[in-house]
Amino acid sequence: MKKVDVILGLQWGDEGKGKVVDVLTPAYEVVARFQGGPNAGHTLEFNGEKYILRSIPSGIFQGGKTNIIGNGVVLDPILFRDEAEALAASGHDLRKQLCISKKTHLILPTHRLLDAAYEAAKGSSKIGTTGKGIGPAYTDKVSRTGMRVGDLLRPDFRQIYEAAKARHEITLRGLNYPCDVAELEAKWFDAVEYLKSFRIIDSEYTINHALAEGKSILAEGAQGTLLDVDFGSYPFVTSSNTVCAGVCTGLGVAPNRIGEVYGIFKAYCTRVGSGPFPTELFDETGARLRDIGHEYGAVTGRERRCGWLDLVALKYAIMIDGVTQLIMMKADVMNDFDTIRIATAYEINGHKTDEFPFDIEGEVKPVYKEFPGWKCDLRHVKHYEEFPAEFKQYVEFIERETGVPVKIISVGPDRSETIVR
Ligand code: GDP
Ligand code: IMO
Ligand code: MG
């Protein structure tokens, strides 16, 4: 029996998952998303084209693969339609390649309003969500009041929708938030009809049958481990399990069916939205990382906060996810840096620790190790041996500290700018 290999972000999202899924897809027959929703923005670049995927798995550009939106995802029919139609217009008709689980939960127009209303009510302690209704949709799922893609096929679907909307309106009124969804609602119902033209399946059976037939499956994570609702920097997290365990619940795969776990990290750190970020740089170096790395949100266009690589957080993520191979992204952004730092520990109230603490707000001071920069362009390198000694020293330090090999190194946004060791 085959196992499901998994790609996960090990930081606060935007590590480059879309690019790597696209690069690895030729080795797989099925690619599946297992959590998150249109809060994700996964960028792929090849042949001079650039695509940003939100709900659709990043395996759709490699031809002939089955792509699955799993039960653990929350799907907004309007944004799904926008995404699928844009892809169809550029020659990528998805109907043959894409299936959606009956158990995938739906994001309703009122979920978007609730997301905005909860954020407005939080004042200065805002989470800085993507505003796509992710939290409220998952809240309904856990409250057992959510609507699923399979419900679209029921004759009483409209009544279920109206009941959900009525509940949301009560909350919105309580929050003093205007509830005018007429326009959005009309678009939503149109988009629902469009969604129904795709294959709606019992994806847990599709996936387990595929494994039994010896097919290889890649699970594509969204967000990152430090945004996980259990293990991230709560409450500044997303509302799903972004960690490896999320694959089991989000696709219906048993824990003993998990194979390789690829953990992706940037050679530095970024975060978008609020919440603690111990190695954040507020100086010129942070601004350089943002400018050279084009660190602006793929979904919201917001500036990403930037800082040095944080080994305390990285080791924590590797532990929680059971990472077997590391993938390092975007080192090319630091090509011109004289020195580069990595946080190896935190100092909290005078005590040094290399464990990720319960509360990382406030007095967390990173302890840094400094490395000489490589001061040359990594983007033309094709084989690991060609990298400069300073860069290899950086990579090999991370391998020694984490105990996990760095198997893939990405040195540019394009599919071709990837070194596999
Ligand atoms: P994801 O959400 O994890 O898929 O990542 P995003 O797409 O949100 O952000 C990653 C950004 O970095 C995108 O703009 C990619 O095109 C770009 N990118 C990916 N890998 C590299 C790399 O190795 N070097 C550089 N310079 N850019 C990269
Ligand atoms: P990808 O898959 C980076 C962040 C938001 C916010 C918090 C909660 O592209 O890596 P939400 O809308 O999920 O309730 O917002 O999570 N966030 C992401 N940050 N990349 C993402 O996805 C993100 N998805 C959500 O900025 O801080
Ligand atoms: Mg992204």
XYZ file of C-alpha atoms and ligand atoms in Angstrom:
477
model
C 0.000 0.000 0.000
C 1.305 3.441 -0.951
C 1.542 6.325 1.488
C 0.615 9.972 1.203
C 3.578 12.351 1.011
C 2.995 15.769 2.503
C 4.251 19.309 1.832
C 3.946 21.701 4.745
C 4.955 25.282 5.468
C 7.099 25.383 8.618
C 6.798 29.113 9.311
C 3.948 31.647 9.079
C 2.885 30.762 5.520
C 4.086 31.962 2.108
C 7.174 29.754 2.250
C 6.823 28.835 -1.436
C 4.575 25.757 -1.187
C 2.897 26.391 -4.563
C 6.213 26.413 -6.410
C 7.444 23.222 -4.754
C 4.180 21.315 -5.236
C 4.374 22.186 -8.933
C 7.999 21.003 -9.080
C 7.240 17.712 -7.301
C 3.932 16.923 -9.048
C 5.450 14.970 -11.981
C 6.307 12.215 -9.466
C 2.675 11.968 -8.254
C -0.674 10.912 -9.676
C -2.886 12.777 -7.202
C -2.440 16.177 -5.518
C -4.820 17.131 -2.699
C -5.454 20.166 -0.528
C -6.482 19.152 3.001
C -7.155 22.400 4.916
C -7.447 26.153 4.618
C -9.297 27.920 1.866
C -8.975 31.102 -0.169
C -6.834 32.649 2.580
C -4.051 30.771 0.782
C -2.181 32.332 -2.142
C 0.195 29.866 -3.783
C 2.375 31.319 -6.548
C 3.690 29.299 -9.481
C 5.964 30.573 -12.234
C 7.035 28.786 -15.396
C 7.522 29.606 -19.091
C 7.297 33.311 -18.298
C 3.769 32.925 -16.829
C 2.733 33.512 -13.224
C -0.338 32.027 -11.521
C -1.691 32.449 -8.000
C -3.849 29.612 -6.689
C -6.099 29.919 -3.669
C -8.363 26.895 -3.344
C -7.259 24.824 -6.313
C -4.336 22.438 -5.721
C -0.985 23.405 -7.276
C -0.829 20.142 -9.247
C -3.063 21.326 -12.073
C -0.313 22.586 -14.369
C 1.522 19.306 -14.783
C -1.177 17.636 -16.924
C -3.091 14.417 -16.394
C -3.031 14.495 -12.591
C -6.055 14.180 -10.345
C -6.414 17.218 -8.088
C -8.654 16.993 -5.047
C -10.107 19.658 -2.775
C -10.422 17.632 0.420
C -13.015 17.602 3.199
C -10.804 19.705 5.489
C -10.894 22.700 3.136
C -13.402 25.565 3.329
C -14.516 26.683 -0.126
C -16.054 29.957 -1.275
C -18.004 29.257 -4.495
C -17.521 32.846 -5.713
C -13.745 32.842 -5.337
C -13.553 29.280 -6.631
C -15.400 30.310 -9.768
C -13.169 33.367 -10.293
C -10.108 31.175 -9.933
C -11.337 28.323 -12.153
C -12.608 30.666 -14.878
C -9.331 32.588 -14.986
C -7.493 29.279 -15.403
C -9.921 28.139 -18.108
C -9.358 31.440 -19.947
C -5.619 30.733 -19.968
C -6.200 27.291 -21.450
C -6.404 25.159 -18.310
C -9.779 23.483 -18.245
C -10.062 21.880 -14.861
C -13.150 19.742 -15.156
C -11.216 16.606 -16.092
C -8.568 17.150 -13.439
C -10.372 18.498 -10.389
C -12.740 16.881 -7.883
C -14.234 18.291 -4.713
C -15.163 16.405 -1.551
C -18.830 16.302 -0.588
C -17.680 17.055 2.947
C -15.831 20.286 2.080
C -17.465 23.115 4.021
C -18.832 26.159 2.226
C -17.975 29.775 2.935
C -21.205 31.796 2.804
C -21.429 35.529 2.002
C -22.309 36.187 5.637
C -19.112 34.402 6.759
C -17.108 37.149 5.052
C -19.157 39.794 6.878
C -18.708 38.008 10.197
C -14.943 37.864 9.613
C -14.907 41.645 9.104
C -17.279 42.263 12.026
C -15.209 40.177 14.497
C -12.040 41.957 13.395
C -13.681 45.387 13.771
C -14.902 44.429 17.264
C -11.369 43.428 18.327
C -10.065 46.977 17.848
C -6.304 47.124 18.393
C -5.996 43.364 19.042
C -7.050 42.435 15.515
C -5.722 39.149 14.104
C -5.266 40.725 10.704
C -7.160 37.961 8.906
C -7.369 37.749 5.139
C -11.061 38.713 5.427
C -12.205 35.673 3.438
C -14.554 34.282 6.083
C -12.222 31.437 7.056
C -12.668 31.652 10.847
C -16.482 31.936 10.767
C -16.784 29.044 8.265
C -14.668 26.745 10.455
C -16.586 27.968 13.521
C -19.829 26.791 11.911
C -18.214 23.474 11.024
C -17.217 22.840 14.642
C -20.562 24.171 15.916
C -22.269 21.593 13.688
C -24.148 24.295 11.812
C -22.014 24.421 8.667
C -23.064 23.717 5.075
C -21.113 21.288 2.956
C -20.604 20.954 -0.789
C -22.687 17.743 -0.696
C -25.602 19.772 0.704
C -25.783 21.679 -2.596
C -27.335 18.566 -4.120
C -30.162 18.418 -1.552
C -33.634 19.653 -2.506
C -33.907 21.680 0.719
C -30.538 23.391 0.154
C -32.115 26.871 -0.041
C -33.822 26.407 3.342
C -30.579 25.267 4.966
C -28.883 28.337 3.516
C -31.608 30.708 4.760
C -31.442 29.231 8.278
C -27.647 29.715 8.377
C -27.961 33.261 7.071
C -30.631 34.087 9.667
C -28.314 32.893 12.454
C -25.457 34.976 11.084
C -27.680 38.057 10.834
C -28.467 37.847 14.535
C -24.752 37.845 15.368
C -24.047 40.693 12.934
C -26.811 42.797 14.474
C -25.337 42.112 17.919
C -21.996 43.396 16.650
C -23.684 46.428 15.115
C -22.352 45.467 11.707
C -24.369 46.203 8.554
C -25.644 43.058 6.864
C -26.242 43.884 3.235
C -25.455 40.741 1.260
C -28.008 40.941 -1.560
C -25.429 41.503 -4.305
C -22.916 39.008 -2.961
C -25.682 36.475 -2.403
C -26.828 36.618 -6.044
C -23.237 36.000 -7.161
C -22.906 33.195 -4.632
C -25.946 31.306 -5.937
C -24.715 31.678 -9.523
C -21.319 30.403 -8.460
C -22.946 27.456 -6.673
C -24.444 26.314 -9.993
C -20.982 26.575 -11.540
C -19.458 24.589 -8.674
C -22.053 21.847 -9.176
C -20.709 21.255 -12.694
C -17.516 19.815 -11.147
C -17.102 16.252 -9.896
C -18.318 16.146 -6.298
C -16.976 12.999 -4.680
C -16.466 10.966 -1.513
C -12.803 11.939 -1.542
C -11.811 9.744 1.408
C -12.732 6.712 -0.724
C -11.055 8.112 -3.841
C -7.839 8.675 -1.902
C -7.778 5.366 -0.065
C -8.657 3.421 -3.229
C -5.866 5.259 -5.052
C -3.417 4.242 -2.311
C -4.587 0.623 -2.469
C -3.991 0.683 -6.245
C -0.412 1.841 -5.652
C -0.950 5.419 -6.813
C 1.233 8.141 -5.360
C -0.435 11.064 -3.603
C 0.915 14.445 -2.541
C -0.936 16.469 0.113
C -0.459 20.239 -0.247
C -0.581 22.269 2.945
C -1.760 25.848 3.154
C -0.555 28.469 5.665
C 2.228 27.253 7.949
C 2.846 25.379 11.195
C 3.134 28.589 13.243
C -0.402 29.539 12.100
C -1.857 26.191 13.261
C -4.886 26.604 15.509
C -3.395 24.273 18.172
C 0.355 24.819 17.904
C 0.703 28.270 16.317
C 1.007 31.608 18.074
C -2.588 31.481 19.338
C -4.825 33.485 19.010
C -2.907 34.971 16.063
C -3.436 31.891 13.946
C -5.738 30.596 11.265
C -8.678 28.340 12.134
C -7.477 24.988 10.815
C -4.824 22.387 11.597
C -2.027 23.276 9.240
C 0.279 20.627 10.751
C 0.834 17.121 9.414
C -1.995 15.705 11.550
C -4.339 17.892 9.484
C -3.714 15.583 6.513
C -5.331 12.693 8.406
C -8.494 14.601 9.286
C -8.558 16.735 6.158
C -8.374 13.869 3.679
C -9.422 10.781 5.639
C -5.955 9.239 5.613
C -4.886 7.082 8.580
C -1.714 8.188 10.455
C 0.144 5.036 9.369
C -0.464 6.026 5.743
C 1.680 9.174 5.959
C 4.976 8.842 4.048
C 7.547 11.560 3.422
C 6.929 14.888 5.119
C 8.542 17.737 3.189
C 8.951 20.825 5.364
C 9.366 24.102 3.516
C 11.030 27.154 5.001
C 12.386 30.423 3.726
C 16.063 31.145 4.411
C 14.661 34.011 6.525
C 11.204 34.533 8.081
C 8.100 36.471 7.091
C 4.712 36.972 8.640
C 1.617 38.804 7.423
C -1.049 39.942 9.876
C -0.653 40.498 13.618
C 0.997 38.340 16.246
C 4.376 37.649 17.789
C 7.455 37.324 15.581
C 10.615 37.145 17.739
C 13.194 37.698 14.952
C 11.287 40.488 13.194
C 13.536 43.264 11.866
C 12.264 46.823 11.986
C 15.378 48.269 10.372
C 16.941 48.662 6.947
C 17.705 44.907 6.761
C 14.020 44.046 7.200
C 13.137 46.540 4.463
C 15.762 44.984 2.161
C 14.349 41.492 2.698
C 10.884 42.831 1.847
C 12.018 44.712 -1.246
C 14.352 42.125 -2.725
C 12.052 39.227 -1.769
C 8.907 41.034 -3.028
C 7.354 40.243 0.327
C 3.803 41.431 -0.246
C 0.807 39.154 0.322
C -0.324 37.159 -2.740
C -3.968 37.419 -1.546
C -4.250 40.776 0.171
C -1.212 42.679 -1.163
C -0.314 43.537 2.437
C 3.345 44.107 3.355
C 4.849 41.003 4.909
C 6.846 41.547 8.086
C 10.417 40.228 7.632
C 13.145 38.922 9.938
C 15.986 36.421 10.384
C 15.575 32.672 10.296
C 14.331 31.370 13.650
C 15.698 27.911 14.500
C 13.726 27.655 17.736
C 10.488 27.952 15.787
C 11.796 25.798 12.908
C 12.809 22.930 15.214
C 9.426 23.130 16.931
C 7.640 22.866 13.574
C 9.852 19.943 12.485
C 9.002 18.133 15.732
C 5.236 18.664 15.483
C 5.110 17.735 11.789
C 7.556 14.819 11.786
C 9.469 16.393 8.898
C 11.690 13.930 7.014
C 13.141 16.300 4.380
C 13.678 20.040 4.394
C 13.205 22.393 1.456
C 14.865 25.792 1.666
C 13.474 28.713 -0.337
C 14.553 32.202 -1.327
C 18.172 32.233 -0.121
C 18.856 34.227 -3.327
C 17.131 37.195 -1.655
C 20.190 37.535 0.631
C 22.787 37.346 -2.195
C 24.163 40.811 -1.375
C 24.100 40.616 2.414
C 27.458 41.029 4.206
C 26.323 39.032 7.212
C 23.348 36.806 7.885
C 21.928 35.773 11.228
C 20.058 32.783 12.570
C 18.318 32.756 15.963
C 19.435 29.631 17.832
C 17.723 30.294 21.167
C 15.487 32.778 22.991
C 16.259 34.687 26.156
C 13.125 35.122 28.227
C 13.358 37.092 31.479
C 17.084 36.309 31.723
C 16.641 32.565 30.988
C 17.895 30.992 27.794
C 15.751 28.370 26.063
C 15.668 26.601 22.722
C 12.026 25.576 23.161
C 9.103 27.483 21.668
C 7.304 28.999 24.686
C 3.550 29.064 25.417
C 3.509 32.835 25.340
C 5.875 34.482 22.883
C 4.530 37.983 23.340
C 6.668 40.515 25.144
C 10.087 39.727 26.575
C 11.451 37.237 24.026
C 14.980 38.152 22.925
C 16.505 36.025 20.163
C 20.083 34.807 20.607
C 21.805 35.004 17.213
C 24.622 33.190 15.456
C 26.213 35.219 12.691
C 27.312 33.903 9.305
C 29.312 35.594 6.552
C 27.228 36.370 3.463
C 28.014 34.542 0.192
C 27.985 37.790 -1.808
C 27.259 36.238 -5.175
C 24.263 35.370 -7.326
C 22.830 31.957 -6.449
C 20.194 32.070 -9.172
C 22.375 30.463 -11.843
C 23.446 27.509 -9.733
C 22.202 24.123 -10.970
C 24.036 21.673 -8.660
C 24.691 21.787 -4.928
C 28.463 21.457 -5.449
C 28.467 24.795 -7.316
C 27.235 26.780 -4.307
C 29.809 29.012 -2.585
C 31.354 27.689 0.647
C 29.609 30.362 2.774
C 26.212 29.263 1.520
C 26.954 25.578 2.107
C 28.060 26.483 5.635
C 24.649 28.125 6.198
C 22.730 25.117 4.847
C 24.819 22.547 6.669
C 24.478 24.398 9.975
C 20.691 24.165 9.631
C 20.949 20.451 8.821
C 23.157 19.789 11.858
C 20.923 21.764 14.209
C 17.667 20.215 13.007
C 18.949 16.730 12.230
C 17.001 16.788 8.946
C 18.584 16.945 5.463
C 17.919 19.926 3.201
C 17.006 18.026 0.036
C 15.744 20.811 -2.207
C 17.020 24.374 -2.491
C 15.067 26.997 -4.426
C 16.994 30.015 -5.709
C 14.332 31.837 -7.712
C 10.562 31.879 -8.299
C 10.659 29.909 -11.551
C 10.059 26.162 -11.708
C 13.529 25.767 -13.226
C 15.357 27.565 -10.405
C 15.373 24.519 -8.164
C 18.284 22.359 -7.012
C 17.526 18.802 -5.890
C 20.323 17.088 -3.936
P 3.068 29.864 -0.712
O 1.864 30.518 -0.155
O 3.808 29.054 0.303
O 2.813 29.078 -1.965
O 4.079 31.066 -1.118
P 3.665 32.434 -1.873
O 3.388 32.133 -3.285
O 2.618 33.166 -1.115
O 4.982 33.273 -1.675
C 6.210 32.858 -2.163
C 6.742 33.943 -3.111
O 8.113 33.748 -3.338
C 6.087 33.908 -4.489
O 6.026 35.200 -5.006
C 7.055 33.036 -5.293
O 7.001 33.301 -6.683
C 8.369 33.466 -4.712
N 9.427 32.433 -4.669
C 9.292 31.103 -4.451
N 10.502 30.530 -4.361
C 11.414 31.509 -4.519
C 12.851 31.536 -4.488
O 13.527 30.535 -4.267
N 13.443 32.756 -4.671
C 12.733 33.889 -4.898
N 13.391 35.022 -5.059
N 11.386 33.897 -4.927
C 10.737 32.721 -4.725
P -0.480 30.546 2.287
O -1.133 29.207 2.068
C 0.377 33.760 5.116
C -2.681 34.610 8.145
C -3.407 35.933 8.060
C -3.696 36.158 9.525
C -4.007 34.770 10.048
C -5.489 34.442 10.109
O -0.421 31.418 1.103
O 0.840 30.352 2.979
P -7.332 33.878 8.261
O -7.823 34.669 7.091
O -6.762 32.548 7.903
O -8.331 33.773 9.365
O -6.127 34.771 8.868
O -3.370 33.878 9.149
N -2.738 33.800 6.901
C -1.690 33.619 6.084
N -0.452 34.162 6.092
N 0.045 32.859 4.172
C -1.169 32.284 4.153
O -1.485 31.287 3.314
C -2.125 32.701 5.103
N -3.417 32.368 5.350
C -3.756 33.038 6.456
O -2.593 36.927 7.502
O -2.530 36.598 10.175
Mg 1.002 32.418 0.022
